[in-house]
Short mmCIF file of C-alpha atoms in Angstrom, two decimals:
data_model
loop_
_atom_site.label_atom_id
_atom_site.label_comp_id
_atom_site.label_asym_id
_atom_site.label_seq_id
_atom_site.Cartn_x
_atom_site.Cartn_y
_atom_site.Cartn_z
CA MET R 1 -1.42 18.01 123.24
CA PHE R 2 -2.72 14.57 123.37
CA GLY R 3 -2.42 13.91 119.51
CA GLU R 4 1.24 12.55 120.11
CA PHE R 5 -0.19 10.21 122.38
CA SER R 6 -3.11 8.93 120.77
CA ALA R 7 -1.54 5.77 118.90
CA PRO R 8 0.47 4.72 121.47
CA MET R 9 -2.12 4.96 123.94
CA ALA R 10 -4.20 2.61 121.70
CA GLY R 11 -1.92 0.24 121.60
CA ALA R 12 -1.35 0.48 125.52
CA ARG R 13 -4.91 -0.40 125.77
CA THR R 14 -4.83 -3.40 123.58
CA MET R 15 -1.98 -4.65 125.41
CA CYS R 16 -3.35 -4.16 128.67
CA ALA R 17 -6.82 -5.70 128.15
CA SER R 18 -4.99 -8.74 126.77
CA TRP R 19 -3.37 -9.70 129.87
CA ARG R 20 -6.64 -9.01 132.36
CA GLY R 21 -6.82 -12.05 134.86
CA ARG R 22 -3.19 -12.66 135.05
CA ASP R 23 -1.62 -13.44 138.49
CA PRO R 24 -0.88 -10.37 140.45
CA VAL R 25 3.33 -11.27 140.56
CA HIS R 26 3.33 -10.36 136.98
CA SER R 27 1.38 -7.41 136.99
CA TRP R 28 4.26 -5.08 137.41
CA HIS R 29 5.35 -6.62 134.13
CA TYR R 30 2.29 -5.68 132.13
CA LEU R 31 2.03 -2.64 133.74
CA LYS R 32 5.40 -1.36 132.44
CA LEU R 33 4.80 -2.74 128.85
CA CYS R 34 1.92 -0.43 128.67
CA LEU R 35 3.51 2.36 129.98
CA LEU R 36 6.24 2.11 127.64
CA GLN R 37 3.85 1.63 124.67
CA THR R 38 2.19 4.91 126.15
CA ILE R 39 4.94 7.16 126.96
CA SER R 40 7.27 5.54 123.75
CA ARG R 41 7.05 8.88 121.72
CA PRO R 42 8.27 11.54 124.12
CA LEU R 43 10.25 9.97 126.47
CA LEU R 44 12.06 7.18 124.48
CA PHE R 45 13.06 9.65 121.88
CA TRP R 46 16.16 10.50 124.02
CA MET R 47 16.89 7.43 125.82
CA ALA R 48 19.46 5.50 124.63
CA SER R 49 20.22 2.47 127.00
CA LEU R 50 17.78 0.29 129.27
CA ASP R 51 17.80 -0.18 132.65
CA ILE R 52 17.99 -3.77 132.87
CA PRO R 53 17.30 -4.98 136.45
CA SER R 54 20.08 -6.97 138.35
CA ILE R 55 19.92 -9.17 141.05
CA ASP R 56 22.93 -10.41 143.75
CA PHE R 57 23.35 -14.01 143.69
CA SER R 58 25.86 -14.27 146.49
CA LYS R 59 22.75 -15.08 148.86
CA ARG R 60 20.08 -17.13 147.58
CA PRO R 61 17.76 -14.67 146.05
CA ASP R 62 14.17 -13.93 146.38
CA SER R 63 12.22 -16.06 143.66
CA LYS R 64 9.51 -13.46 143.30
CA ASP R 65 12.31 -10.96 142.63
CA VAL R 66 13.85 -12.79 139.78
CA SER R 67 10.66 -13.59 138.20
CA VAL R 68 9.37 -10.61 138.23
CA ALA R 69 12.74 -9.20 136.77
CA MET R 70 12.69 -11.47 134.04
CA ALA R 71 8.96 -10.96 133.43
CA ASN R 72 10.06 -7.14 132.51
CA LEU R 73 11.59 -7.29 128.83
CA GLY R 74 13.05 -11.10 129.60
CA PHE R 75 16.41 -9.92 130.35
CA LEU R 76 18.24 -9.95 133.84
CA PHE R 77 21.91 -9.00 135.03
CA ILE R 78 23.05 -11.83 137.78
CA LYS R 79 26.00 -10.43 140.03
CA ASN R 80 28.31 -12.31 142.49
CA ALA R 81 27.16 -15.34 141.49
CA ASP R 82 29.67 -18.22 142.43
CA VAL R 83 29.22 -20.45 139.22
CA PRO R 84 30.94 -19.90 136.86
CA SER R 85 33.82 -18.68 138.90
CA GLN R 86 35.44 -15.26 137.20
CA ASP R 87 38.54 -17.26 136.81
CA LEU R 88 36.91 -19.85 134.61
CA VAL R 89 35.14 -17.34 132.81
CA ARG R 90 38.50 -15.45 132.09
CA ASP R 91 40.07 -18.73 130.93
CA MET R 92 37.04 -19.29 128.61
CA PHE R 93 37.69 -15.80 126.84
CA THR R 94 41.32 -16.30 126.57
CA LEU R 95 40.93 -19.86 124.89
CA SER R 96 38.21 -18.15 122.67
CA LYS R 97 40.52 -15.73 121.21
CA GLU R 98 42.92 -18.23 120.79
CA PHE R 99 40.90 -20.22 118.37
CA PHE R 100 39.26 -17.53 116.27
CA GLU R 101 42.39 -15.34 115.91
CA GLY R 102 45.24 -18.27 116.02
CA GLU R 103 43.42 -21.36 114.50
CA SER R 104 44.00 -21.81 110.61
CA LEU R 105 41.03 -21.65 108.29
CA GLU R 106 41.85 -25.31 107.07
CA GLU R 107 41.41 -26.45 110.79
CA LYS R 108 38.45 -24.68 111.28
CA GLU R 109 36.67 -25.96 107.87
CA LYS R 110 37.11 -29.40 109.01
CA VAL R 111 34.86 -28.52 111.82
CA SER R 112 32.26 -26.70 110.18
CA VAL R 113 28.66 -26.60 111.50
CA THR R 114 26.59 -29.65 111.23
CA VAL R 115 23.00 -30.39 111.15
CA GLN R 116 23.19 -31.03 114.88
CA ASN R 117 24.02 -27.62 115.30
CA ARG R 118 27.75 -28.47 116.41
CA GLY R 119 30.73 -26.81 115.16
CA TRP R 120 32.48 -23.76 113.20
CA ILE R 121 30.12 -20.97 111.45
CA GLY R 122 32.05 -18.97 109.18
CA ASN R 123 31.84 -15.01 108.73
CA ARG R 124 28.50 -14.32 106.97
CA GLN R 125 27.63 -18.32 106.94
CA GLU R 126 24.59 -17.54 109.70
CA ALA R 127 21.62 -15.09 108.90
CA LEU R 128 19.69 -14.44 112.05
CA ASP R 129 17.39 -12.07 110.47
CA THR R 130 17.05 -13.15 106.73
CA GLY R 131 14.91 -10.41 105.75
CA GLY R 132 16.27 -7.47 107.10
CA HIS R 133 20.35 -8.83 106.57
CA PRO R 134 20.18 -11.29 103.93
CA LYS R 135 23.94 -11.20 103.49
CA GLY R 136 24.35 -12.61 106.84
CA ASP R 137 26.06 -11.66 109.96
CA LEU R 138 29.49 -10.32 110.20
CA LYS R 139 30.78 -12.63 112.65
CA GLU R 140 32.43 -16.13 113.64
CA ALA R 141 30.96 -18.64 116.10
CA PHE R 142 31.76 -22.11 117.49
CA ASN R 143 29.07 -24.29 118.77
CA LEU R 144 29.78 -26.68 121.49
CA SER R 145 27.47 -29.70 122.58
CA LYS R 146 27.42 -31.09 126.26
CA PHE R 147 30.43 -33.35 126.79
CA THR R 148 30.25 -36.94 128.29
CA ALA R 149 29.69 -37.61 131.61
CA ASP R 150 33.40 -38.33 132.04
CA GLY R 151 34.19 -34.97 130.39
CA GLN R 152 34.81 -36.18 126.81
CA PRO R 153 33.66 -34.02 123.73
CA MET R 154 30.96 -35.73 121.71
CA GLN R 155 32.23 -33.33 118.54
CA PRO R 156 35.55 -33.02 116.63
CA LEU R 157 37.38 -30.23 118.35
CA PRO R 158 40.18 -28.12 116.54
CA PRO R 159 43.63 -28.15 118.12
CA THR R 160 43.16 -24.95 119.87
CA LEU R 161 40.11 -26.04 121.85
CA SER R 162 40.80 -29.97 122.15
CA LYS R 163 43.78 -29.18 124.53
CA HIS R 164 41.34 -27.30 127.00
CA VAL R 165 38.53 -30.14 127.52
CA LYS R 166 38.53 -29.71 131.21
CA THR R 167 38.07 -25.83 131.15
CA ILE R 168 35.20 -26.31 128.56
CA SER R 169 33.56 -28.84 130.10
CA ALA R 170 33.67 -27.34 133.69
CA PHE R 171 32.33 -24.21 132.27
CA MET R 172 29.38 -25.79 130.49
CA GLN R 173 28.63 -27.54 133.92
CA SER R 174 28.77 -24.68 135.71
CA CYS R 175 26.29 -22.78 133.40
CA HIS R 176 23.98 -25.45 133.57
CA GLU R 177 24.15 -25.23 137.15
CA LEU R 178 23.12 -21.83 137.43
CA SER R 179 20.49 -22.10 134.91
CA MET R 180 18.98 -24.86 137.09
CA ARG R 181 18.84 -21.86 140.02
CA LEU R 182 16.99 -19.61 137.50
CA LEU R 183 14.53 -22.24 136.63
CA GLU R 184 13.76 -23.04 140.32
CA CYS R 185 12.81 -19.43 141.19
CA PHE R 186 10.32 -19.72 138.37
CA ALA R 187 8.94 -23.00 139.62
CA GLN R 188 8.38 -21.62 142.94
CA THR R 189 6.72 -18.36 141.62
CA LEU R 190 4.22 -20.52 139.37
CA GLN R 191 3.49 -22.63 142.66
CA LEU R 192 4.70 -25.78 140.81
CA PRO R 193 7.19 -28.29 142.39
CA ASN R 194 10.69 -26.84 142.35
CA ASP R 195 11.74 -29.68 140.05
CA TYR R 196 9.10 -29.00 137.43
CA PHE R 197 11.65 -27.22 134.89
CA THR R 198 14.67 -28.55 136.31
CA SER R 199 13.81 -32.08 136.01
CA ARG R 200 12.72 -31.21 132.26
CA HIS R 201 16.32 -29.93 131.87
CA VAL R 202 18.62 -32.81 132.97
CA TYR R 203 22.32 -32.14 131.79
CA ASP R 204 23.22 -35.97 131.05
CA SER R 205 20.28 -36.75 129.01
CA GLN R 206 19.96 -36.73 125.16
CA GLN R 207 19.59 -32.82 124.90
CA SER R 208 20.23 -29.86 122.83
CA SER R 209 21.43 -27.12 124.82
CA ILE R 210 24.60 -25.24 123.55
CA LEU R 211 27.51 -23.45 124.74
CA ARG R 212 28.63 -21.16 121.66
CA LEU R 213 31.98 -18.94 121.18
CA LEU R 214 31.33 -15.91 119.37
CA TYR R 215 33.69 -13.62 117.51
CA TYR R 216 32.86 -10.10 115.88
CA PRO R 217 35.79 -8.95 113.75
CA PRO R 218 36.81 -5.29 113.45
CA SER R 219 34.11 -3.17 111.19
CA ASN R 220 36.40 -0.73 109.72
CA ILE R 221 34.06 -0.46 106.78
CA SER R 222 32.88 3.02 105.29
CA GLU R 223 29.50 4.49 106.02
CA ASP R 224 28.21 3.77 102.44
CA GLN R 225 29.07 0.32 102.96
CA ARG R 226 27.46 -0.13 106.49
CA GLN R 227 23.68 -0.12 104.83
CA GLY R 228 22.46 -3.67 105.28
CA GLU R 229 25.39 -4.80 107.71
CA ILE R 230 24.81 -6.18 110.92
CA ARG R 231 26.73 -8.27 113.15
CA ALA R 232 24.03 -10.34 114.56
CA GLY R 233 20.81 -10.01 113.19
CA ALA R 234 17.52 -9.28 114.73
CA HIS R 235 16.20 -12.50 116.63
CA SER R 236 14.95 -13.83 119.79
CA ASP R 237 16.68 -17.14 121.37
CA TYR R 238 15.20 -20.37 120.35
CA GLY R 239 15.49 -22.23 123.70
CA SER R 240 14.54 -21.98 127.37
CA LEU R 241 17.48 -19.60 128.67
CA THR R 242 20.26 -17.96 127.73
CA LEU R 243 23.30 -16.95 129.84
CA LEU R 244 25.42 -14.45 128.10
CA PHE R 245 29.23 -13.41 129.31
CA GLN R 246 30.61 -10.39 127.73
CA LYS R 247 33.79 -8.06 128.02
CA SER R 248 33.75 -4.43 127.87
CA LEU R 249 32.42 -3.57 124.35
CA GLY R 250 28.75 -3.28 123.79
CA GLY R 251 26.90 -3.77 120.90
CA LEU R 252 23.87 -5.62 122.30
CA GLN R 253 20.53 -3.94 121.72
CA LEU R 254 16.78 -4.80 122.80
CA GLN R 255 13.62 -3.85 120.67
CA LEU R 256 10.95 -2.49 122.87
CA PRO R 257 7.14 -3.30 121.96
CA ASN R 258 6.83 0.20 120.08
CA GLY R 259 9.96 -1.23 117.36
CA LYS R 260 12.45 1.26 119.06
CA TRP R 261 16.24 0.00 119.79
CA LEU R 262 17.68 0.54 122.94
CA ASP R 263 21.44 -0.29 123.85
CA ALA R 264 22.02 -2.82 126.45
CA PRO R 265 24.76 -1.90 128.99
CA VAL R 266 27.70 -3.98 129.73
CA VAL R 267 28.30 -4.81 133.36
CA ASP R 268 31.43 -6.04 134.31
CA ASP R 269 31.73 -9.61 135.73
CA ALA R 270 27.78 -9.86 135.66
CA VAL R 271 26.05 -12.38 133.48
CA LEU R 272 23.29 -11.59 131.54
CA VAL R 273 20.44 -13.90 131.27
CA ASN R 274 17.12 -13.76 129.13
CA ILE R 275 14.17 -15.75 128.12
CA GLY R 276 14.14 -17.88 124.89
CA ASP R 277 11.07 -18.47 122.59
CA LEU R 278 10.66 -21.89 123.80
CA PHE R 279 10.34 -21.11 127.63
CA ASP R 280 8.09 -17.92 126.56
CA PHE R 281 5.60 -20.09 124.64
CA TRP R 282 5.90 -22.68 127.21
CA SER R 283 4.91 -20.69 129.84
CA GLY R 284 1.97 -18.93 127.72
CA GLY R 285 3.83 -15.79 127.66
CA ARG R 286 4.32 -15.31 131.06
CA TYR R 287 8.09 -15.05 130.44
CA PRO R 288 8.85 -12.87 127.04
CA SER R 289 11.32 -13.29 124.89
CA THR R 290 12.65 -10.26 123.75
CA VAL R 291 14.14 -9.50 120.29
CA HIS R 292 17.82 -8.60 119.98
CA ARG R 293 20.69 -7.90 117.88
CA VAL R 294 24.11 -6.96 117.76
CA ALA R 295 24.94 -3.72 116.29
CA LEU R 296 27.94 -2.31 113.83
CA PRO R 297 29.87 -0.14 116.59
CA THR R 298 30.96 3.32 115.42
CA GLY R 299 33.78 5.47 116.52
CA PRO R 300 37.05 4.12 118.07
CA GLU R 301 35.09 0.64 118.85
CA ALA R 302 34.98 0.00 114.92
CA SER R 303 38.59 -1.21 115.06
CA GLN R 304 37.94 -3.33 117.88
CA ALA R 305 37.15 -6.98 117.75
CA ARG R 306 34.09 -8.07 120.04
CA TYR R 307 34.01 -11.43 121.90
CA SER R 308 31.17 -12.82 123.84
CA ILE R 309 30.25 -16.52 125.31
CA ALA R 310 26.69 -17.50 125.45
CA TYR R 311 25.10 -20.79 127.07
CA PHE R 312 21.65 -21.70 125.59
CA LEU R 313 19.77 -23.95 128.01
CA HIS R 314 17.61 -26.42 126.21
CA PRO R 315 15.09 -29.06 127.65
CA THR R 316 15.76 -32.57 127.24
CA ASP R 317 15.09 -33.68 123.89
CA ASP R 318 11.87 -35.69 124.12
CA VAL R 319 9.95 -33.45 126.90
CA LEU R 320 6.58 -32.61 125.34
CA LEU R 321 5.69 -28.81 125.23
CA SER R 322 2.26 -29.42 126.90
CA ARG R 323 0.79 -26.70 128.85
CA ILE R 324 1.79 -25.84 132.34
CA PRO R 325 -0.53 -27.03 135.39
CA ILE R 326 -0.55 -23.85 137.00
CA LYS R 327 -2.53 -23.48 140.11
CA ASP R 328 -5.61 -21.08 139.82
CA ASP R 329 -4.57 -20.44 136.33
CA LYS R 330 -6.78 -17.19 135.34
CA GLU R 331 -5.60 -16.91 131.99
CA ASP R 332 -7.94 -16.55 129.46
CA GLN R 333 -8.17 -18.76 126.02
CA HIS R 334 -7.67 -15.71 124.04
CA ALA R 335 -4.22 -14.77 125.59
CA ARG R 336 -3.03 -18.52 125.14
CA ASN R 337 -4.33 -18.38 121.46
CA SER R 338 -2.13 -15.30 120.98
CA VAL R 339 0.65 -17.32 122.11
CA TYR R 340 0.43 -20.12 119.60
CA GLU R 341 -0.44 -17.82 116.87
CA ARG R 342 2.62 -16.00 117.52
CA PHE R 343 5.12 -18.86 116.93
CA GLY R 344 2.93 -20.46 114.43
CA VAL R 345 1.83 -23.21 116.31
CA ASP R 346 -1.60 -24.87 116.05
CA ALA R 347 -3.41 -25.10 119.64
CA ASP R 348 -3.42 -28.61 119.14
CA GLU R 349 -0.17 -29.72 117.73
CA LYS R 350 2.02 -32.08 119.94
CA MET R 351 5.79 -31.02 119.87
CA THR R 352 8.62 -32.07 121.42
CA ALA R 353 11.80 -29.84 123.07
CA ARG R 354 13.75 -31.09 119.65
CA GLU R 355 11.22 -30.60 117.49
CA TRP R 356 10.67 -27.10 118.29
CA LEU R 357 14.50 -26.42 117.96
CA ASP R 358 14.83 -28.17 114.49
CA ARG R 359 11.69 -26.02 113.22
CA ARG R 360 13.77 -22.84 114.43
CA LEU R 361 17.53 -23.80 113.15
CA ALA R 362 16.10 -24.48 109.47
CA PRO R 363 16.32 -21.40 108.20
CA THR R 364 19.24 -19.83 110.15
CA TYR R 365 22.09 -21.41 108.50
CA LYS R 366 22.77 -21.25 104.67
CA SER R 367 24.86 -24.54 104.59
CA ARG R 368 25.25 -27.12 107.00
CA LYS R 369 26.75 -30.63 106.82
CA GLU R 370 25.97 -33.97 107.77
CA GLU R 371 27.80 -35.20 111.20
#
């Protein structure tokens, strides 16, 4: 009877042992991960989707509720946030569709992605999972850096986007504001000054936050051609936080500790937030980044295009990713070293936020041009 559970339980024991001494606020997260490992074979066999926590932001959320939810699988739905407004979100999806479906290839190529990670990325030009899907992702994207203090773009824009500068700038600033609310929650839970993280993510500073418009074209390909194809290969995000805005069409999948992929639901008018690798590393694994992907759709959805918009929050470029001074930190050195090992960073290495990003971006694009 217990043979089915023996391997997962061994993995769970190993995982649980590695989290001994952690602060009690996050104990539920580690317990749930252990349980997921233990019951993975009999239960997850029939599970098709994840129950991602959601928090109502119409009133000031409890910081511990946010913190514990994000310490689960690193994903959280935010409902009823006043920024960005739903009207602004709808306007962004409208202009995104106008660009991807209405702009000429000639104009898109004039603003191809640069070494600064700004501009248009064509179909298959990006490969987020070079090992599993070397042919590249079946998607287009457009990366926008922050605008100047007076709301002007800091990169060339194609005609279909240049006429929407005010909308894009307002949306980007709204995303940053919402991100700051989340960072304050994390700081409060870790007993740090409220501005510990926000002061290291200053919007008007030299920083590498990116607003990304995403377009996944219809995928009417035969079953025998689907092998090895993906809309967005398996990856974890590079920065601190990601805000994802989706429409009704799904496709996002999250990977559990046992390797199984589960569908992430689409919640109307909600923002899906996830932790990035930088914050996972910075927090010593307290807030985990989770591997995810966008799978090819089947059935009627295969003939439909998918749109999403992501805001990737990064710290100010020259912020040093030094150990967070957490009060009463009982974290053992073994756990800290495991985080360094997971991200391929030497324990004594000094690294800025920009150096972190450059290291992660290098293998992602097949070609990028100088600005």
